[in-house]
mmCIF file of C-alpha atoms and ligand atoms in Angstrom:
data_model
loop_
_atom_site.group_PDB
_atom_site.id
_atom_site.type_symbol
_atom_site.label_atom_id
_atom_site.label_comp_id
_atom_site.label_asym_id
_atom_site.label_seq_id
_atom_site.Cartn_x
_atom_site.Cartn_y
_atom_site.Cartn_z
ATOM 1 C CA UNK A 1 -0.161 0.077 -0.124
ATOM 2 C CA UNK A 2 2.607 2.443 1.081
ATOM 3 C CA UNK A 3 4.412 1.940 -2.473
ATOM 4 C CA UNK A 4 1.410 3.303 -4.183
ATOM 5 C CA UNK A 5 1.287 6.219 -1.655
ATOM 6 C CA UNK A 6 -1.708 5.097 0.289
ATOM 7 C CA UNK A 7 -2.350 4.153 3.894
ATOM 8 C CA UNK A 8 -4.476 2.400 6.156
ATOM 9 C CA UNK A 9 -7.764 4.447 4.924
ATOM 10 C CA UNK A 10 -7.371 3.187 1.457
ATOM 11 C CA UNK A 11 -6.817 -0.706 2.548
ATOM 12 C CA UNK A 12 -9.969 -0.188 4.641
ATOM 13 C CA UNK A 13 -11.958 0.825 1.699
ATOM 14 C CA UNK A 14 -10.434 -1.786 -0.813
ATOM 15 C CA UNK A 15 -10.991 -4.644 1.509
ATOM 16 C CA UNK A 16 -14.586 -3.263 2.292
ATOM 17 C CA UNK A 17 -15.262 -3.196 -1.591
ATOM 18 C CA UNK A 18 -14.123 -6.864 -1.667
ATOM 19 C CA UNK A 19 -15.972 -8.218 1.688
ATOM 20 C CA UNK A 20 -13.212 -9.152 3.090
ATOM 21 C CA UNK A 21 -12.138 -8.265 6.907
ATOM 22 C CA UNK A 22 -9.533 -5.972 7.334
ATOM 23 C CA UNK A 23 -6.729 -5.653 9.912
ATOM 24 C CA UNK A 24 -6.706 -3.361 12.892
ATOM 25 C CA UNK A 25 -4.958 -0.171 12.564
ATOM 26 C CA UNK A 26 -2.370 -1.207 15.395
ATOM 27 C CA UNK A 27 -1.600 -4.221 13.156
ATOM 28 C CA UNK A 28 -1.358 -2.286 9.999
ATOM 29 C CA UNK A 29 1.225 0.097 12.065
ATOM 30 C CA UNK A 30 3.262 -2.581 13.158
ATOM 31 C CA UNK A 31 3.683 -4.164 9.947
ATOM 32 C CA UNK A 32 4.116 -0.841 8.474
ATOM 33 C CA UNK A 33 7.092 -0.364 10.702
ATOM 34 C CA UNK A 34 8.515 -3.678 10.043
ATOM 35 C CA UNK A 35 8.762 -3.443 6.387
ATOM 36 C CA UNK A 36 9.998 0.205 6.566
ATOM 37 C CA UNK A 37 12.895 -0.900 8.591
ATOM 38 C CA UNK A 38 13.708 -4.139 6.368
ATOM 39 C CA UNK A 39 13.488 -1.560 3.518
ATOM 40 C CA UNK A 40 15.928 0.861 5.013
ATOM 41 C CA UNK A 41 18.295 -2.031 6.144
ATOM 42 C CA UNK A 42 18.266 -3.268 2.590
ATOM 43 C CA UNK A 43 19.075 0.207 1.142
ATOM 44 C CA UNK A 44 21.981 0.473 3.649
ATOM 45 C CA UNK A 45 23.624 -2.936 2.506
ATOM 46 C CA UNK A 46 23.051 -2.294 -1.362
ATOM 47 C CA UNK A 47 24.473 1.159 -1.145
ATOM 48 C CA UNK A 48 27.612 -0.376 1.128
ATOM 49 C CA UNK A 49 28.019 -2.968 -1.740
ATOM 50 C CA UNK A 50 27.978 -0.279 -4.480
ATOM 51 C CA UNK A 51 30.689 2.009 -2.641
ATOM 52 C CA UNK A 52 32.839 -1.395 -2.323
ATOM 53 C CA UNK A 53 32.282 -2.007 -6.072
ATOM 54 C CA UNK A 54 33.412 1.663 -6.747
ATOM 55 C CA UNK A 55 36.403 1.305 -4.330
ATOM 56 C CA UNK A 56 37.854 -1.822 -6.003
ATOM 57 C CA UNK A 57 37.325 0.195 -9.509
ATOM 58 C CA UNK A 58 39.083 2.853 -8.400
ATOM 59 C CA UNK A 59 41.972 0.730 -6.819
ATOM 60 C CA UNK A 60 42.422 -1.296 -10.143
ATOM 61 C CA UNK A 61 42.544 2.259 -12.161
ATOM 62 C CA UNK A 62 45.047 3.720 -9.854
ATOM 63 C CA UNK A 63 42.858 6.313 -8.637
ATOM 64 C CA UNK A 64 44.080 6.896 -5.041
ATOM 65 C CA UNK A 65 45.080 9.667 -3.065
ATOM 66 C CA UNK A 66 48.611 10.063 -1.474
ATOM 67 C CA UNK A 67 47.379 7.958 1.770
ATOM 68 C CA UNK A 68 45.875 5.270 -0.605
ATOM 69 C CA UNK A 69 41.980 6.460 -0.005
ATOM 70 C CA UNK A 70 40.430 5.628 -3.400
ATOM 71 C CA UNK A 71 38.603 8.749 -5.162
ATOM 72 C CA UNK A 72 35.659 8.460 -7.065
ATOM 73 C CA UNK A 73 33.291 10.680 -9.477
ATOM 74 C CA UNK A 74 29.757 10.608 -8.260
ATOM 75 C CA UNK A 75 26.528 12.017 -10.024
ATOM 76 C CA UNK A 76 24.253 14.122 -7.716
ATOM 77 C CA UNK A 77 20.602 15.048 -8.344
ATOM 78 C CA UNK A 78 17.539 15.649 -6.171
ATOM 79 C CA UNK A 79 14.053 16.921 -6.313
ATOM 80 C CA UNK A 80 11.428 18.311 -4.369
ATOM 81 C CA UNK A 81 7.665 18.092 -4.517
ATOM 82 C CA UNK A 82 4.873 20.015 -3.448
ATOM 83 C CA UNK A 83 2.587 17.981 -1.439
ATOM 84 C CA UNK A 84 -0.941 18.766 -0.133
ATOM 85 C CA UNK A 85 -1.911 16.839 3.114
ATOM 86 C CA UNK A 86 -5.175 19.031 3.572
ATOM 87 C CA UNK A 87 -6.782 21.071 1.570
ATOM 88 C CA UNK A 88 -5.761 24.147 3.356
ATOM 89 C CA UNK A 89 -2.200 23.053 3.992
ATOM 90 C CA UNK A 90 0.650 22.369 1.592
ATOM 91 C CA UNK A 91 3.951 20.947 2.844
ATOM 92 C CA UNK A 92 7.112 20.602 1.159
ATOM 93 C CA UNK A 93 9.551 17.491 1.042
ATOM 94 C CA UNK A 94 12.682 16.742 -0.880
ATOM 95 C CA UNK A 95 14.995 13.770 -1.541
ATOM 96 C CA UNK A 96 18.528 13.677 -3.182
ATOM 97 C CA UNK A 97 20.762 11.037 -4.144
ATOM 98 C CA UNK A 98 24.379 10.490 -4.730
ATOM 99 C CA UNK A 99 25.471 7.821 -7.346
ATOM 100 C CA UNK A 100 28.556 6.142 -8.300
ATOM 101 C CA UNK A 101 29.778 7.275 -11.913
ATOM 102 C CA UNK A 102 31.146 4.065 -12.865
ATOM 103 C CA UNK A 103 28.629 1.569 -11.248
ATOM 104 C CA UNK A 104 25.682 3.836 -11.893
ATOM 105 C CA UNK A 105 24.427 2.451 -8.239
ATOM 106 C CA UNK A 106 23.285 4.625 -5.457
ATOM 107 C CA UNK A 107 25.806 5.467 -2.789
ATOM 108 C CA UNK A 108 23.611 8.141 -0.755
ATOM 109 C CA UNK A 109 20.201 8.675 -0.140
ATOM 110 C CA UNK A 110 18.714 11.599 2.066
ATOM 111 C CA UNK A 111 15.107 12.987 2.537
ATOM 112 C CA UNK A 112 14.058 16.294 3.848
ATOM 113 C CA UNK A 113 10.680 17.170 5.346
ATOM 114 C CA UNK A 114 8.873 20.571 6.251
ATOM 115 C CA UNK A 115 5.838 18.693 7.705
ATOM 116 C CA UNK A 116 4.868 16.111 10.231
ATOM 117 C CA UNK A 117 1.332 15.260 10.786
ATOM 118 C CA UNK A 118 1.650 14.684 14.433
ATOM 119 C CA UNK A 119 3.444 17.961 15.035
ATOM 120 C CA UNK A 120 0.999 19.837 13.025
ATOM 121 C CA UNK A 121 -2.246 18.303 14.803
ATOM 122 C CA UNK A 122 -0.766 19.303 17.975
ATOM 123 C CA UNK A 123 0.041 22.636 17.241
ATOM 124 C CA UNK A 124 -3.247 23.091 15.522
ATOM 125 C CA UNK A 125 -5.145 22.069 18.938
ATOM 126 C CA UNK A 126 -2.660 24.360 20.784
ATOM 127 C CA UNK A 127 -1.574 21.255 22.929
ATOM 128 C CA UNK A 128 1.808 20.368 23.836
ATOM 129 C CA UNK A 129 2.756 16.503 23.000
ATOM 130 C CA UNK A 130 3.394 14.518 25.906
ATOM 131 C CA UNK A 131 4.518 11.426 24.691
ATOM 132 C CA UNK A 132 7.115 11.154 21.907
ATOM 133 C CA UNK A 133 6.709 10.308 18.513
ATOM 134 C CA UNK A 134 8.580 9.346 15.282
ATOM 135 C CA UNK A 135 8.771 12.979 13.871
ATOM 136 C CA UNK A 136 9.310 13.393 10.084
ATOM 137 C CA UNK A 137 10.213 16.940 10.474
ATOM 138 C CA UNK A 138 13.820 17.366 9.543
ATOM 139 C CA UNK A 139 14.070 20.691 7.967
ATOM 140 C CA UNK A 140 13.197 24.107 8.762
ATOM 141 C CA UNK A 141 15.332 26.066 5.555
ATOM 142 C CA UNK A 142 14.125 27.127 2.268
ATOM 143 C CA UNK A 143 13.135 24.220 -0.021
ATOM 144 C CA UNK A 144 15.439 24.904 -2.577
ATOM 145 C CA UNK A 145 18.264 24.369 -0.462
ATOM 146 C CA UNK A 146 17.072 20.703 0.605
ATOM 147 C CA UNK A 147 18.823 19.153 -2.414
ATOM 148 C CA UNK A 148 22.111 21.036 -1.514
ATOM 149 C CA UNK A 149 21.939 20.160 2.066
ATOM 150 C CA UNK A 150 21.370 16.367 1.571
ATOM 151 C CA UNK A 151 24.306 16.304 -1.090
ATOM 152 C CA UNK A 152 26.883 17.959 1.157
ATOM 153 C CA UNK A 153 25.924 15.595 3.864
ATOM 154 C CA UNK A 154 26.646 12.532 1.624
ATOM 155 C CA UNK A 155 30.106 14.200 0.842
ATOM 156 C CA UNK A 156 30.912 14.784 4.517
ATOM 157 C CA UNK A 157 30.130 11.130 5.397
ATOM 158 C CA UNK A 158 31.883 9.405 2.705
ATOM 159 C CA UNK A 159 34.858 8.757 4.625
ATOM 160 C CA UNK A 160 33.427 7.605 7.950
ATOM 161 C CA UNK A 161 30.603 5.579 5.825
ATOM 162 C CA UNK A 162 32.924 4.228 3.035
ATOM 163 C CA UNK A 163 36.293 5.034 3.423
ATOM 164 C CA UNK A 164 35.936 6.749 0.022
ATOM 165 C CA UNK A 165 36.499 10.208 -1.175
ATOM 166 C CA UNK A 166 34.200 11.850 -3.891
ATOM 167 C CA UNK A 167 36.704 13.892 -5.725
ATOM 168 C CA UNK A 168 34.703 14.898 -8.692
ATOM 169 C CA UNK A 169 30.977 15.936 -8.891
ATOM 170 C CA UNK A 170 28.626 15.794 -11.659
ATOM 171 C CA UNK A 171 25.798 17.694 -11.229
ATOM 172 C CA UNK A 172 23.627 20.315 -13.110
ATOM 173 C CA UNK A 173 24.586 23.961 -14.197
ATOM 174 C CA UNK A 174 22.488 25.829 -11.749
ATOM 175 C CA UNK A 175 22.269 24.439 -8.505
ATOM 176 C CA UNK A 176 23.939 25.439 -5.505
ATOM 177 C CA UNK A 177 24.598 21.950 -4.669
ATOM 178 C CA UNK A 178 28.615 22.354 -5.737
ATOM 179 C CA UNK A 179 28.839 25.748 -3.127
ATOM 180 C CA UNK A 180 27.424 23.768 -0.457
ATOM 181 C CA UNK A 181 29.769 20.910 -0.885
ATOM 182 C CA UNK A 182 32.730 23.102 -0.988
ATOM 183 C CA UNK A 183 31.765 24.985 2.185
ATOM 184 C CA UNK A 184 31.272 21.571 3.963
ATOM 185 C CA UNK A 185 35.022 21.056 3.510
ATOM 186 C CA UNK A 186 34.364 16.997 3.352
ATOM 187 C CA UNK A 187 38.002 16.250 2.962
ATOM 188 C CA UNK A 188 41.238 17.671 4.325
ATOM 189 C CA UNK A 189 43.447 17.566 1.142
ATOM 190 C CA UNK A 190 41.293 16.978 -1.470
ATOM 191 C CA UNK A 191 39.073 19.859 -3.451
ATOM 192 C CA UNK A 192 36.257 18.549 -5.034
ATOM 193 C CA UNK A 193 36.097 19.332 -8.470
ATOM 194 C CA UNK A 194 32.564 19.934 -10.420
ATOM 195 C CA UNK A 195 31.721 18.487 -13.656
ATOM 196 C CA UNK A 196 29.087 20.019 -15.709
ATOM 197 C CA UNK A 197 26.558 17.361 -16.827
ATOM 198 C CA UNK A 198 25.989 17.097 -20.512
ATOM 199 C CA UNK A 199 22.337 16.536 -20.524
ATOM 200 C CA UNK A 200 21.631 19.705 -18.354
ATOM 201 C CA UNK A 201 23.761 21.912 -20.504
ATOM 202 C CA UNK A 202 22.154 20.736 -23.759
ATOM 203 C CA UNK A 203 18.681 21.290 -22.098
ATOM 204 C CA UNK A 204 19.993 24.943 -21.260
ATOM 205 C CA UNK A 205 21.293 25.347 -24.778
ATOM 206 C CA UNK A 206 17.976 24.199 -26.269
ATOM 207 C CA UNK A 207 16.139 26.485 -24.077
ATOM 208 C CA UNK A 208 18.235 29.297 -25.068
ATOM 209 C CA UNK A 209 17.519 28.509 -28.730
ATOM 210 C CA UNK A 210 13.813 28.372 -28.182
ATOM 211 C CA UNK A 211 14.149 31.746 -26.567
ATOM 212 C CA UNK A 212 15.839 33.305 -29.275
ATOM 213 C CA UNK A 213 13.330 31.894 -31.930
ATOM 214 C CA UNK A 214 10.437 33.673 -30.161
ATOM 215 C CA UNK A 215 12.598 37.119 -29.326
ATOM 216 C CA UNK A 216 11.120 39.501 -31.884
ATOM 217 C CA UNK A 217 14.183 41.973 -31.203
ATOM 218 C CA UNK A 218 16.752 39.035 -31.726
ATOM 219 C CA UNK A 219 16.497 39.728 -35.797
ATOM 220 C CA UNK A 220 14.572 38.941 -38.994
ATOM 221 C CA UNK A 221 11.735 36.592 -38.577
ATOM 222 C CA UNK A 222 13.177 34.558 -42.051
ATOM 223 C CA UNK A 223 16.366 33.881 -39.888
ATOM 224 C CA UNK A 224 14.488 32.834 -36.701
ATOM 225 C CA UNK A 225 12.296 30.373 -38.932
ATOM 226 C CA UNK A 226 15.608 28.925 -40.052
ATOM 227 C CA UNK A 227 16.766 28.620 -36.759
ATOM 228 C CA UNK A 228 13.554 26.924 -35.657
ATOM 229 C CA UNK A 229 13.650 24.497 -38.356
ATOM 230 C CA UNK A 230 17.086 23.351 -37.370
ATOM 231 C CA UNK A 231 16.340 23.794 -33.683
ATOM 232 C CA UNK A 232 16.674 20.001 -32.837
ATOM 233 C CA UNK A 233 19.751 19.474 -34.927
ATOM 234 C CA UNK A 234 21.916 22.085 -32.860
ATOM 235 C CA UNK A 235 21.956 20.191 -29.843
ATOM 236 C CA UNK A 236 21.887 16.888 -31.399
ATOM 237 C CA UNK A 237 25.195 17.551 -33.346
ATOM 238 C CA UNK A 238 26.705 18.274 -30.191
ATOM 239 C CA UNK A 239 25.633 14.847 -28.646
ATOM 240 C CA UNK A 240 26.752 13.315 -31.405
ATOM 241 C CA UNK A 241 30.037 14.961 -31.210
ATOM 242 C CA UNK A 242 30.424 13.817 -27.628
ATOM 243 C CA UNK A 243 29.838 10.053 -28.433
ATOM 244 C CA UNK A 244 32.335 10.192 -31.287
ATOM 245 C CA UNK A 245 35.178 11.819 -29.118
ATOM 246 C CA UNK A 246 34.232 9.669 -26.432
ATOM 247 C CA UNK A 247 35.052 6.590 -28.397
ATOM 248 C CA UNK A 248 38.554 7.802 -29.872
ATOM 249 C CA UNK A 249 41.503 5.818 -28.691
ATOM 250 C CA UNK A 250 43.473 8.862 -28.096
ATOM 251 C CA UNK A 251 44.543 11.170 -24.923
ATOM 252 C CA UNK A 252 41.712 12.788 -23.026
ATOM 253 C CA UNK A 253 43.083 16.310 -24.049
ATOM 254 C CA UNK A 254 42.998 15.498 -27.679
ATOM 255 C CA UNK A 255 39.458 14.475 -27.378
ATOM 256 C CA UNK A 256 38.778 17.767 -25.490
ATOM 257 C CA UNK A 257 40.122 19.632 -28.411
ATOM 258 C CA UNK A 258 38.458 17.736 -30.970
ATOM 259 C CA UNK A 259 34.989 18.238 -29.408
ATOM 260 C CA UNK A 260 35.754 21.968 -29.089
ATOM 261 C CA UNK A 261 36.228 22.220 -32.936
ATOM 262 C CA UNK A 262 33.117 20.331 -33.386
ATOM 263 C CA UNK A 263 30.985 22.439 -31.174
ATOM 264 C CA UNK A 264 32.331 25.811 -32.926
ATOM 265 C CA UNK A 265 31.857 24.245 -36.298
ATOM 266 C CA UNK A 266 28.463 22.684 -35.484
ATOM 267 C CA UNK A 267 26.457 26.038 -36.283
ATOM 268 C CA UNK A 268 28.692 26.553 -39.697
ATOM 269 C CA UNK A 269 27.751 22.665 -40.581
ATOM 270 C CA UNK A 270 24.106 22.871 -39.629
ATOM 271 C CA UNK A 271 23.481 26.281 -41.639
ATOM 272 C CA UNK A 272 25.292 25.069 -44.870
ATOM 273 C CA UNK A 273 28.550 26.884 -44.397
ATOM 274 C CA UNK A 274 30.644 23.778 -43.557
ATOM 275 C CA UNK A 275 33.731 25.982 -42.622
ATOM 276 C CA UNK A 276 35.897 23.321 -40.865
ATOM 277 C CA UNK A 277 33.852 20.281 -41.905
ATOM 278 C CA UNK A 278 36.740 19.013 -44.525
ATOM 279 C CA UNK A 279 39.126 19.627 -41.887
ATOM 280 C CA UNK A 280 37.520 17.885 -38.950
ATOM 281 C CA UNK A 281 36.084 15.121 -41.615
ATOM 282 C CA UNK A 282 34.543 12.278 -39.727
ATOM 283 C CA UNK A 283 30.826 13.447 -40.280
ATOM 284 C CA UNK A 284 30.884 15.527 -43.566
ATOM 285 C CA UNK A 285 32.994 16.302 -46.417
ATOM 286 C CA UNK A 286 31.461 19.192 -47.760
ATOM 287 C CA UNK A 287 33.752 21.944 -48.838
ATOM 288 C CA UNK A 288 33.446 25.345 -47.220
ATOM 289 C CA UNK A 289 30.867 27.723 -48.832
ATOM 290 C CA UNK A 290 31.541 31.242 -48.018
ATOM 291 C CA UNK A 291 28.653 33.095 -49.767
ATOM 292 C CA UNK A 292 24.998 32.507 -50.312
ATOM 293 C CA UNK A 293 24.310 30.369 -47.162
ATOM 294 C CA UNK A 294 21.885 30.904 -44.090
ATOM 295 C CA UNK A 295 25.026 31.148 -42.282
ATOM 296 C CA UNK A 296 26.149 34.062 -44.428
ATOM 297 C CA UNK A 297 22.703 35.449 -43.948
ATOM 298 C CA UNK A 298 23.249 35.149 -39.928
ATOM 299 C CA UNK A 299 26.707 36.546 -39.977
ATOM 300 C CA UNK A 300 25.367 39.568 -41.769
ATOM 301 C CA UNK A 301 23.003 40.371 -38.714
ATOM 302 C CA UNK A 302 26.116 41.179 -36.837
ATOM 303 C CA UNK A 303 25.023 38.802 -33.780
ATOM 304 C CA UNK A 304 26.682 35.893 -34.534
ATOM 305 C CA UNK A 305 30.208 35.658 -33.144
ATOM 306 C CA UNK A 306 32.136 32.290 -33.680
HETATM 307 ZN ZN1 LIG B 1 6.691 15.267 14.483
HETATM 308 ZN ZN1 LIG B 2 29.266 20.112 -42.749
#
């Protein structure tokens, strides 16, 4: 029941419809706690196993610091949802996870809640709670900072939990996660490095292109229409170039250089100019066309800086 977000009331309704006797609330709560505990236990074990896998891979690849502590790259992301408990009350809760880049398995999970039903009922009835309860409220800060708080906590605990250092963080461009992680000073001798997530960058790129198409002050309509017709190709070209460069059997720095050229040339290629296509060669063999292309029209607006 709890997996689909339902509780005892729903169970009662379903069993009544089926003309089946229902368990008592007390029994339900007991079973609920048992399952929750087992679930938590399993998640702790699974995350520990994932951390061991990451550790072994790092050691094999020689990625350890001066003291022999394995260094790993992690991906972090979170979400927060507005959930309404009563018609006149809405509350917020957020979750985030840290995932090992190599194994793609979860290493750390966290939840922040600004709401606890029992506290709220007591507060509303203006009474003080005499018995202790399992309180779910563990956050009083802003909703948007929940994610960063969870991720910073995961970094701070990585040595103690797994004997691992998360030395590179892949996260989206606009979150304040990275700053929180740096402020937490999780490691004595290692400064966590941030790697921008390709998916987030391309999403931002696509959004900027869409804004440009709609912006009437951004240039003549004919050209904005041309951009609109090619709006999917622009991020797609970069995505394809990333895959190609990744598969090349050369030094990492050379791959980066190659990708840089691909990105700079992508607009010229798509709009018919093919400036460096013959140089780069692997995806297009067309010669450079200096005049009469959409690209030359775009350049004439004086807004294209390449
Ligand atoms: Zn509470
Ligand atoms: Zn081309």
